[in-house]
mmCIF file of C-alpha atoms and ligand atoms in Angstrom:
data_model
loop_
_atom_site.group_PDB
_atom_site.id
_atom_site.type_symbol
_atom_site.label_atom_id
_atom_site.label_comp_id
_atom_site.label_asym_id
_atom_site.label_seq_id
_atom_site.Cartn_x
_atom_site.Cartn_y
_atom_site.Cartn_z
ATOM 1 C CA MET A 286 122.303 90.985 79.003
ATOM 2 C CA LYS A 287 121.198 94.331 80.250
ATOM 3 C CA ASN A 288 118.755 95.019 77.658
ATOM 4 C CA LEU A 289 117.233 91.438 78.109
ATOM 5 C CA ILE A 290 116.949 91.617 81.895
ATOM 6 C CA PHE A 291 115.162 94.935 81.071
ATOM 7 C CA PHE A 292 112.809 93.243 78.351
ATOM 8 C CA LEU A 293 111.832 90.406 80.878
ATOM 9 C CA LEU A 294 111.047 92.950 83.577
ATOM 10 C CA CYS A 295 108.905 95.041 81.419
ATOM 11 C CA ALA A 296 107.465 91.821 79.957
ATOM 12 C CA ALA A 297 106.580 90.876 83.065
ATOM 13 C CA GLY A 298 105.128 94.083 84.367
ATOM 14 C CA PHE A 299 107.502 95.630 86.375
ATOM 15 C CA SER A 300 109.004 98.987 86.029
ATOM 16 C CA VAL A 301 112.679 99.618 86.150
ATOM 17 C CA THR A 302 111.824 100.678 89.762
ATOM 18 C CA GLY A 303 110.388 97.760 90.303
ATOM 19 C CA VAL A 304 107.050 98.733 90.997
ATOM 20 C CA VAL A 305 104.124 96.767 89.407
ATOM 21 C CA VAL A 306 102.664 98.269 86.721
ATOM 22 C CA ALA A 307 98.964 97.446 87.063
ATOM 23 C CA GLN A 308 97.973 98.108 83.221
ATOM 24 C CA THR A 309 100.465 95.352 81.815
ATOM 25 C CA ALA A 310 100.735 92.720 84.861
ATOM 26 C CA ASP A 311 98.311 89.813 84.390
ATOM 27 C CA PRO A 312 96.132 90.156 87.123
ATOM 28 C CA VAL A 313 96.238 87.929 90.337
ATOM 29 C CA PRO A 314 93.525 85.089 90.204
ATOM 30 C CA ILE A 315 91.676 85.130 94.019
ATOM 31 C CA ILE A 316 88.685 83.605 95.431
ATOM 32 C CA PHE A 317 87.182 85.964 98.265
ATOM 33 C CA ASP A 318 85.910 84.193 100.961
ATOM 34 C CA THR A 319 83.676 86.624 103.474
ATOM 35 C CA ASP A 320 81.122 86.892 106.069
ATOM 36 C CA PHE A 321 79.484 89.312 103.741
ATOM 37 C CA VAL A 322 77.407 92.249 104.899
ATOM 38 C CA MET A 323 76.590 95.241 103.002
ATOM 39 C CA PRO A 324 78.301 98.545 104.278
ATOM 40 C CA PRO A 325 78.899 99.847 106.621
ATOM 41 C CA ALA A 326 80.753 96.244 107.226
ATOM 42 C CA ASP A 327 84.199 96.261 106.118
ATOM 43 C CA ASP A 328 83.890 93.190 104.007
ATOM 44 C CA SER A 329 81.835 94.816 101.702
ATOM 45 C CA LEU A 330 84.209 97.926 101.571
ATOM 46 C CA ALA A 331 87.067 95.169 100.492
ATOM 47 C CA LEU A 332 84.729 93.675 97.787
ATOM 48 C CA MET A 333 84.550 97.238 96.524
ATOM 49 C CA LEU A 334 88.260 97.719 96.525
ATOM 50 C CA ALA A 335 88.861 94.338 94.768
ATOM 51 C CA LEU A 336 86.396 95.118 92.340
ATOM 52 C CA GLN A 337 87.764 98.270 91.384
ATOM 53 C CA SER A 338 91.271 97.027 91.063
ATOM 54 C CA PRO A 339 92.749 95.771 87.869
ATOM 55 C CA GLU A 340 95.373 93.844 89.617
ATOM 56 C CA ILE A 341 92.929 91.725 90.816
ATOM 57 C CA GLU A 342 90.438 89.312 89.163
ATOM 58 C CA ILE A 343 87.880 87.374 91.216
ATOM 59 C CA LEU A 344 87.453 83.934 90.274
ATOM 60 C CA GLY A 345 84.553 83.287 92.547
ATOM 61 C CA ILE A 346 83.210 84.437 96.082
ATOM 62 C CA THR A 347 82.699 82.101 98.720
ATOM 63 C CA THR A 348 80.418 83.198 101.968
ATOM 64 C CA VAL A 349 80.741 82.057 105.287
ATOM 65 C CA ALA A 350 78.913 82.586 108.500
ATOM 66 C CA GLY A 351 80.522 85.295 110.568
ATOM 67 C CA ASN A 352 79.598 88.707 111.300
ATOM 68 C CA ASP A 353 75.904 87.557 110.231
ATOM 69 C CA SER A 354 74.265 84.183 108.827
ATOM 70 C CA VAL A 355 75.597 82.832 105.795
ATOM 71 C CA GLU A 356 72.066 83.335 104.272
ATOM 72 C CA ARG A 357 72.378 87.126 104.767
ATOM 73 C CA ALA A 358 76.242 87.205 103.485
ATOM 74 C CA THR A 359 74.930 85.456 100.524
ATOM 75 C CA SER A 360 72.029 87.589 99.922
ATOM 76 C CA ASP A 361 73.841 90.668 100.323
ATOM 77 C CA VAL A 362 77.006 89.419 98.370
ATOM 78 C CA LEU A 363 74.521 88.640 95.432
ATOM 79 C CA ARG A 364 73.231 92.039 95.185
ATOM 80 C CA MET A 365 76.559 93.966 95.834
ATOM 81 C CA LEU A 366 77.500 92.246 92.636
ATOM 82 C CA GLU A 367 74.503 93.743 90.999
ATOM 83 C CA ILE A 368 75.198 97.336 92.159
ATOM 84 C CA ALA A 369 78.649 97.086 90.968
ATOM 85 C CA GLY A 370 77.740 95.542 87.380
ATOM 86 C CA GLN A 371 79.652 92.646 88.098
ATOM 87 C CA ALA A 372 76.583 89.985 87.834
ATOM 88 C CA GLY A 373 78.873 87.680 86.151
ATOM 89 C CA ILE A 374 81.278 86.838 89.085
ATOM 90 C CA PRO A 375 79.606 83.552 90.599
ATOM 91 C CA VAL A 376 78.858 83.094 94.608
ATOM 92 C CA TYR A 377 78.752 79.801 96.116
ATOM 93 C CA ARG A 378 77.284 79.664 99.933
ATOM 94 C CA GLY A 379 79.768 78.091 102.275
ATOM 95 C CA ALA A 380 79.489 77.292 106.096
ATOM 96 C CA ASP A 381 76.735 78.029 108.126
ATOM 97 C CA MET A 382 78.071 77.204 111.216
ATOM 98 C CA PRO A 383 81.676 76.651 112.645
ATOM 99 C CA LEU A 384 83.280 73.296 112.706
ATOM 100 C CA VAL A 385 83.047 72.871 116.694
ATOM 101 C CA HIS A 386 82.038 76.336 118.301
ATOM 102 C CA GLU A 387 78.429 76.399 119.546
ATOM 103 C CA LYS A 388 75.938 78.934 120.377
ATOM 104 C CA SER A 389 76.264 80.236 123.683
ATOM 105 C CA ASP A 390 74.927 83.018 125.911
ATOM 106 C CA PHE A 391 77.830 85.104 125.421
ATOM 107 C CA ALA A 392 77.628 84.925 121.644
ATOM 108 C CA VAL A 393 74.099 85.911 121.839
ATOM 109 C CA ARG A 394 75.043 88.896 124.126
ATOM 110 C CA SER A 395 78.117 90.202 122.135
ATOM 111 C CA TYR A 396 78.976 91.399 118.757
ATOM 112 C CA GLY A 397 78.001 88.911 115.630
ATOM 113 C CA ASN A 398 74.996 87.121 114.427
ATOM 114 C CA TRP A 399 76.831 83.956 113.103
ATOM 115 C CA TYR A 400 74.443 81.544 115.009
ATOM 116 C CA SER A 401 71.286 83.326 113.420
ATOM 117 C CA ASN A 402 68.628 81.376 111.402
ATOM 118 C CA GLU A 403 66.562 84.338 110.796
ATOM 119 C CA PRO A 404 65.751 84.977 107.459
ATOM 120 C CA PRO A 405 67.946 87.653 105.605
ATOM 121 C CA PRO A 406 66.938 91.343 105.729
ATOM 122 C CA THR A 407 66.369 93.058 102.256
ATOM 123 C CA PRO A 408 69.403 94.381 101.099
ATOM 124 C CA PRO A 409 69.429 98.122 99.492
ATOM 125 C CA GLY A 410 67.478 98.308 96.440
ATOM 126 C CA GLY A 411 65.675 94.650 97.104
ATOM 127 C CA PHE A 412 66.979 91.005 97.192
ATOM 128 C CA ALA A 413 69.207 90.039 94.059
ATOM 129 C CA LYS A 414 68.094 88.414 90.917
ATOM 130 C CA LYS A 415 71.297 86.991 90.807
ATOM 131 C CA GLN A 416 71.183 83.652 92.293
ATOM 132 C CA VAL A 417 73.697 81.495 94.126
ATOM 133 C CA GLU A 418 75.602 78.627 92.337
ATOM 134 C CA ASP A 419 74.449 74.898 93.278
ATOM 135 C CA GLU A 420 78.018 73.684 93.861
ATOM 136 C CA SER A 421 79.393 74.237 97.464
ATOM 137 C CA ALA A 422 81.676 76.800 98.418
ATOM 138 C CA VAL A 423 84.236 73.993 99.511
ATOM 139 C CA SER A 424 83.745 72.100 96.237
ATOM 140 C CA PHE A 425 84.588 75.402 94.318
ATOM 141 C CA ILE A 426 87.718 76.152 96.608
ATOM 142 C CA VAL A 427 89.423 72.818 95.991
ATOM 143 C CA ARG A 428 88.132 72.360 92.511
ATOM 144 C CA THR A 429 89.530 75.928 91.061
ATOM 145 C CA VAL A 430 93.019 75.423 93.090
ATOM 146 C CA LEU A 431 93.740 72.119 91.959
ATOM 147 C CA ALA A 432 93.036 73.146 88.180
ATOM 148 C CA GLN A 433 95.301 76.190 88.444
ATOM 149 C CA PRO A 434 98.282 74.439 90.888
ATOM 150 C CA HIS A 435 100.447 77.341 92.812
ATOM 151 C CA LYS A 436 98.451 80.025 90.964
ATOM 152 C CA VAL A 437 95.234 81.171 93.050
ATOM 153 C CA THR A 438 95.486 83.284 95.997
ATOM 154 C CA LEU A 439 92.813 82.904 98.689
ATOM 155 C CA VAL A 440 91.614 86.048 100.354
ATOM 156 C CA ALA A 441 90.104 84.942 103.515
ATOM 157 C CA ILE A 442 88.077 87.778 105.561
ATOM 158 C CA GLY A 443 85.899 85.732 107.755
ATOM 159 C CA PRO A 444 85.937 82.869 110.084
ATOM 160 C CA LEU A 445 88.179 80.264 108.304
ATOM 161 C CA THR A 446 85.515 77.240 108.148
ATOM 162 C CA ASN A 447 85.634 77.108 104.360
ATOM 163 C CA ILE A 448 89.142 77.146 104.223
ATOM 164 C CA ALA A 449 89.707 74.676 106.794
ATOM 165 C CA GLN A 450 87.026 72.308 105.601
ATOM 166 C CA ALA A 451 88.612 72.530 102.008
ATOM 167 C CA ILE A 452 92.285 71.817 103.534
ATOM 168 C CA ARG A 453 90.843 68.634 105.024
ATOM 169 C CA ALA A 454 88.549 67.791 102.013
ATOM 170 C CA GLU A 455 91.428 67.047 99.517
ATOM 171 C CA PRO A 456 95.060 66.474 100.820
ATOM 172 C CA THR A 457 96.813 68.115 98.222
ATOM 173 C CA PHE A 458 94.829 70.997 98.482
ATOM 174 C CA ALA A 459 97.375 73.189 100.873
ATOM 175 C CA GLU A 460 100.278 72.504 98.555
ATOM 176 C CA ASN A 461 98.807 73.663 95.457
ATOM 177 C CA VAL A 462 97.253 77.327 96.966
ATOM 178 C CA ASP A 463 99.481 80.072 96.139
ATOM 179 C CA ARG A 464 99.056 81.854 99.125
ATOM 180 C CA LEU A 465 96.224 83.131 101.531
ATOM 181 C CA ILE A 466 95.927 86.476 103.151
ATOM 182 C CA ILE A 467 93.755 86.376 106.138
ATOM 183 C CA MET A 468 92.096 89.146 108.441
ATOM 184 C CA GLY A 469 92.264 87.472 111.848
ATOM 185 C CA GLY A 470 94.235 87.093 114.913
ATOM 186 C CA ALA A 471 95.687 89.684 117.286
ATOM 187 C CA ILE A 472 99.197 89.291 118.244
ATOM 188 C CA ALA A 473 100.180 90.435 121.865
ATOM 189 C CA LEU A 474 104.036 90.415 121.196
ATOM 190 C CA LEU A 475 103.327 93.390 118.760
ATOM 191 C CA PRO A 476 101.667 96.888 119.526
ATOM 192 C CA ASP A 477 98.057 97.221 119.804
ATOM 193 C CA GLY A 478 97.762 93.025 120.340
ATOM 194 C CA ALA A 479 94.432 93.061 122.413
ATOM 195 C CA GLY A 480 91.448 91.160 121.173
ATOM 196 C CA ASN A 481 87.883 92.569 120.259
ATOM 197 C CA ILE A 482 85.708 89.796 121.340
ATOM 198 C CA THR A 483 87.283 88.638 124.274
ATOM 199 C CA PRO A 484 90.295 90.460 126.017
ATOM 200 C CA ASN A 485 92.795 88.736 123.926
ATOM 201 C CA ALA A 486 90.550 87.005 120.975
ATOM 202 C CA GLU A 487 89.909 88.598 117.799
ATOM 203 C CA TYR A 488 86.136 87.923 116.271
ATOM 204 C CA ASN A 489 87.228 85.868 113.241
ATOM 205 C CA PHE A 490 89.496 83.188 114.912
ATOM 206 C CA TRP A 491 86.900 83.010 118.222
ATOM 207 C CA VAL A 492 83.946 82.459 115.951
ATOM 208 C CA ASP A 493 85.855 79.394 114.677
ATOM 209 C CA PRO A 494 89.413 78.890 116.694
ATOM 210 C CA GLU A 495 89.251 75.092 115.145
ATOM 211 C CA ALA A 496 89.188 76.228 111.546
ATOM 212 C CA ALA A 497 91.946 78.969 112.454
ATOM 213 C CA ARG A 498 94.359 76.280 113.609
ATOM 214 C CA VAL A 499 93.776 73.922 110.955
ATOM 215 C CA THR A 500 94.348 76.786 108.502
ATOM 216 C CA LEU A 501 97.444 78.342 110.143
ATOM 217 C CA ARG A 502 99.017 75.089 110.541
ATOM 218 C CA SER A 503 98.433 73.795 106.951
ATOM 219 C CA GLY A 504 101.515 74.730 105.095
ATOM 220 C CA ILE A 505 99.959 76.898 102.491
ATOM 221 C CA PRO A 506 102.171 80.482 102.141
ATOM 222 C CA ILE A 507 100.241 83.147 104.819
ATOM 223 C CA GLU A 508 99.983 86.708 104.951
ATOM 224 C CA LEU A 509 98.004 87.551 108.511
ATOM 225 C CA SER A 510 96.556 90.879 108.805
ATOM 226 C CA PRO A 511 95.743 90.917 112.224
ATOM 227 C CA LEU A 512 94.017 93.646 114.606
ATOM 228 C CA ASN A 513 97.658 94.842 115.135
ATOM 229 C CA VAL A 514 97.611 96.702 111.620
ATOM 230 C CA SER A 515 93.517 97.092 111.607
ATOM 231 C CA ARG A 516 94.194 99.726 114.612
ATOM 232 C CA LYS A 517 96.729 101.859 112.200
ATOM 233 C CA SER A 518 93.703 102.943 110.291
ATOM 234 C CA ALA A 519 90.846 105.976 111.285
ATOM 235 C CA LEU A 520 88.142 106.301 108.509
ATOM 236 C CA THR A 521 86.788 109.803 109.582
ATOM 237 C CA LYS A 522 83.826 111.805 107.993
ATOM 238 C CA VAL A 523 86.222 114.004 106.101
ATOM 239 C CA TRP A 524 87.587 110.855 104.280
ATOM 240 C CA PHE A 525 84.212 109.390 103.824
ATOM 241 C CA GLU A 526 82.947 112.852 102.310
ATOM 242 C CA LYS A 527 86.135 112.616 100.088
ATOM 243 C CA MET A 528 84.900 109.299 99.036
ATOM 244 C CA VAL A 529 81.214 110.125 98.229
ATOM 245 C CA ALA A 530 81.848 113.365 96.485
ATOM 246 C CA VAL A 531 81.877 111.750 93.298
ATOM 247 C CA GLU A 532 78.541 110.333 92.340
ATOM 248 C CA THR A 533 78.687 105.927 91.066
ATOM 249 C CA PRO A 534 76.731 103.245 92.404
ATOM 250 C CA LEU A 535 79.345 102.350 94.779
ATOM 251 C CA THR A 536 79.452 105.808 96.736
ATOM 252 C CA GLN A 537 75.856 106.097 96.496
ATOM 253 C CA LEU A 538 75.211 102.751 98.538
ATOM 254 C CA LEU A 539 78.211 104.193 100.855
ATOM 255 C CA LYS A 540 75.993 107.537 101.062
ATOM 256 C CA VAL A 541 72.747 105.638 102.047
ATOM 257 C CA THR A 542 74.500 103.047 104.575
ATOM 258 C CA MET A 543 77.118 105.287 106.246
ATOM 259 C CA GLY A 544 76.277 108.620 105.743
ATOM 260 C CA PRO A 545 73.368 108.542 108.513
ATOM 261 C CA ARG A 546 75.999 106.787 110.920
ATOM 262 C CA PHE A 547 78.430 109.809 110.791
ATOM 263 C CA ALA A 548 75.280 112.065 110.490
ATOM 264 C CA ALA A 549 74.281 110.686 113.854
ATOM 265 C CA GLU A 550 78.059 110.969 115.281
ATOM 266 C CA PRO A 551 80.219 113.405 113.214
ATOM 267 C CA ASP A 552 83.217 112.420 115.193
ATOM 268 C CA LYS A 553 82.908 108.838 115.083
ATOM 269 C CA THR A 554 86.090 107.052 113.591
ATOM 270 C CA TRP A 555 85.909 103.281 112.089
ATOM 271 C CA PHE A 556 89.002 100.745 112.083
ATOM 272 C CA MET A 557 89.336 99.077 108.553
ATOM 273 C CA TYR A 558 89.937 95.557 109.039
ATOM 274 C CA ASP A 559 89.467 93.571 105.583
ATOM 275 C CA GLN A 560 90.088 96.310 103.632
ATOM 276 C CA ILE A 561 93.629 96.550 104.679
ATOM 277 C CA ALA A 562 94.153 92.603 103.955
ATOM 278 C CA MET A 563 92.825 93.422 100.682
ATOM 279 C CA ALA A 564 94.773 96.601 99.666
ATOM 280 C CA SER A 565 98.053 94.457 100.873
ATOM 281 C CA LEU A 566 97.621 92.161 98.025
ATOM 282 C CA ILE A 567 97.311 95.205 95.391
ATOM 283 C CA ASP A 568 100.206 96.952 96.990
ATOM 284 C CA PRO A 569 102.553 95.086 99.633
ATOM 285 C CA SER A 570 104.314 98.131 100.566
ATOM 286 C CA LEU A 571 101.230 99.760 102.190
ATOM 287 C CA VAL A 572 101.964 97.451 105.489
ATOM 288 C CA SER A 573 104.934 96.262 107.110
ATOM 289 C CA THR A 574 105.252 92.865 108.249
ATOM 290 C CA GLU A 575 107.539 90.435 110.443
ATOM 291 C CA ARG A 576 107.958 86.815 110.211
ATOM 292 C CA LEU A 577 106.380 84.781 113.265
ATOM 293 C CA TYR A 578 105.449 81.603 113.918
ATOM 294 C CA VAL A 579 101.439 81.938 114.723
ATOM 295 C CA ASP A 580 99.248 79.546 116.297
ATOM 296 C CA VAL A 581 95.709 79.397 117.744
ATOM 297 C CA ASN A 582 94.557 78.441 121.183
ATOM 298 C CA ILE A 583 91.369 75.713 121.183
ATOM 299 C CA ASP A 584 91.148 75.002 124.569
ATOM 300 C CA HIS A 585 87.686 75.610 125.944
ATOM 301 C CA GLY A 586 88.478 77.947 128.711
ATOM 302 C CA ILE A 587 89.406 81.897 128.812
ATOM 303 C CA SER A 588 91.758 81.849 126.126
ATOM 304 C CA TYR A 589 89.148 80.033 123.647
ATOM 305 C CA GLY A 590 90.624 81.601 119.929
ATOM 306 C CA VAL A 591 93.437 83.303 121.127
ATOM 307 C CA SER A 592 96.077 83.649 118.375
ATOM 308 C CA VAL A 593 99.797 83.622 119.943
ATOM 309 C CA GLY A 594 102.777 84.817 117.863
ATOM 310 C CA GLY A 595 106.184 84.510 118.530
ATOM 311 C CA ARG A 596 109.735 85.022 117.200
ATOM 312 C CA LYS A 597 110.626 81.325 117.926
ATOM 313 C CA ILE A 598 109.036 78.111 118.640
ATOM 314 C CA TRP A 599 108.233 78.081 122.009
ATOM 315 C CA PRO A 600 106.586 74.988 124.056
ATOM 316 C CA GLY A 601 103.286 73.787 122.964
ATOM 317 C CA ALA A 602 103.862 75.811 119.815
ATOM 318 C CA GLU A 603 105.831 72.977 117.957
ATOM 319 C CA LEU A 604 103.247 72.940 115.358
ATOM 320 C CA ALA A 605 102.935 76.239 114.540
ATOM 321 C CA GLN A 606 104.272 77.540 111.375
ATOM 322 C CA GLN A 607 105.951 80.787 110.192
ATOM 323 C CA MET A 608 103.980 83.352 108.430
ATOM 324 C CA ASN A 609 103.947 87.132 107.665
ATOM 325 C CA VAL A 610 102.221 89.165 110.088
ATOM 326 C CA GLN A 611 101.260 92.644 109.353
ATOM 327 C CA TYR A 612 101.739 95.197 111.992
ATOM 328 C CA ASP A 613 101.948 98.709 110.413
ATOM 329 C CA LEU A 614 100.513 100.673 107.921
ATOM 330 C CA ASP A 615 100.898 103.452 105.344
ATOM 331 C CA TRP A 616 97.734 105.349 106.564
ATOM 332 C CA THR A 617 97.556 108.219 104.052
ATOM 333 C CA ARG A 618 98.602 106.034 101.031
ATOM 334 C CA PHE A 619 96.378 103.425 101.899
ATOM 335 C CA ILE A 620 93.083 105.691 102.063
ATOM 336 C CA GLU A 621 93.873 107.669 99.318
ATOM 337 C CA MET A 622 94.300 104.730 97.197
ATOM 338 C CA PHE A 623 90.939 103.363 98.576
ATOM 339 C CA VAL A 624 89.173 106.602 97.612
ATOM 340 C CA ALA A 625 90.526 106.980 94.198
ATOM 341 C CA ARG A 626 89.115 103.140 93.349
ATOM 342 C CA VAL A 627 85.908 103.383 95.285
ATOM 343 C CA GLN A 628 84.800 106.558 93.497
ATOM 344 C CA ALA A 629 86.514 105.837 90.232
ATOM 345 C CA PRO A 630 83.765 104.923 87.278
ATOM 346 C CA LEU A 631 82.853 101.080 87.799
ATOM 347 C CA GLN A 632 85.544 98.638 86.481
ATOM 348 C CA SER A 633 82.522 96.683 84.756
ATOM 349 C CA GLU A 634 81.858 99.694 82.667
ATOM 350 C CA SER A 635 85.461 100.904 82.155
ATOM 351 C CA ARG A 636 86.478 97.256 80.719
ATOM 352 C CA ARG A 637 83.455 97.055 78.530
ATOM 353 C CA SER A 638 84.232 100.401 76.961
ATOM 354 C CA ALA A 639 87.663 99.115 76.379
ATOM 355 C CA ARG A 640 86.295 96.311 74.091
HETATM 356 CA CA1 CA B 267 84.914 89.947 107.183
#
């Protein structure tokens, strides 16, 4: 019997210590939902990590307005896939505006360009030859999840507009999602829980609070990667230089886009947001989590877009659902993995040569 269990564990891709063995486990199929912008934006570094990780299979990339317009997200991600030699991964354009949130003077003065109608700037190396798919992001997300019930993981690292629309478009959608990893929110109950766009609101949730609430209440099993855990990271010039010490198309892109920023400000440190959410799917042991009830405020007052997490239900939070909330990070193991993967030979090339 022991031998049988051992065999089954090995066949399932586990070593005897329970550590997932990347080479033998089936890759996790994901949909990568992103308000993408080229580096130094965090989405692009998170995508590099996903593309370079054999544990992950990206079924498609869906874009959403957030850091910048959906047109820029789409244009930049198409180009990024060409640079990474992964132009075969389909890209679907998503929501160009939040569900309810409208452009305001505050939004214009503050970080972000989600409301922009400007044409996207030329990405490094020029606009991609690769084209966006005709199908909408929501249609792709719903179709893909329903085709593989309880198999697909959603990685949502922008405002949750596309995900909320998918939940509303198809009543059986939510129950068929395997899990959803979200970069979003800030939890005041836990250390480092201040906001980053208003005093208490995190940017992704603030851009589309209504979508965040629909998503958090949907019943999908959620792993939340809020600012609390982002703030355990500190990308310095030293780590950046290690990252780009090996010449590849990805490190070349990082050199061109981030190098001048570090040259101008050698003491600058960058938080890593979406990268941690992505890494936690590849190796869950990188983060510490706590089960909390989390909901999002949608009142158009001082707390618009604020996420609130609690250990028990409190008055007004009767519809809040429990989820895993990340609050701590093994920074050294995380950044060492990140650097190693980004500077490794392109996955596209190693997969080709393995054939
Ligand atoms: Ca993002």
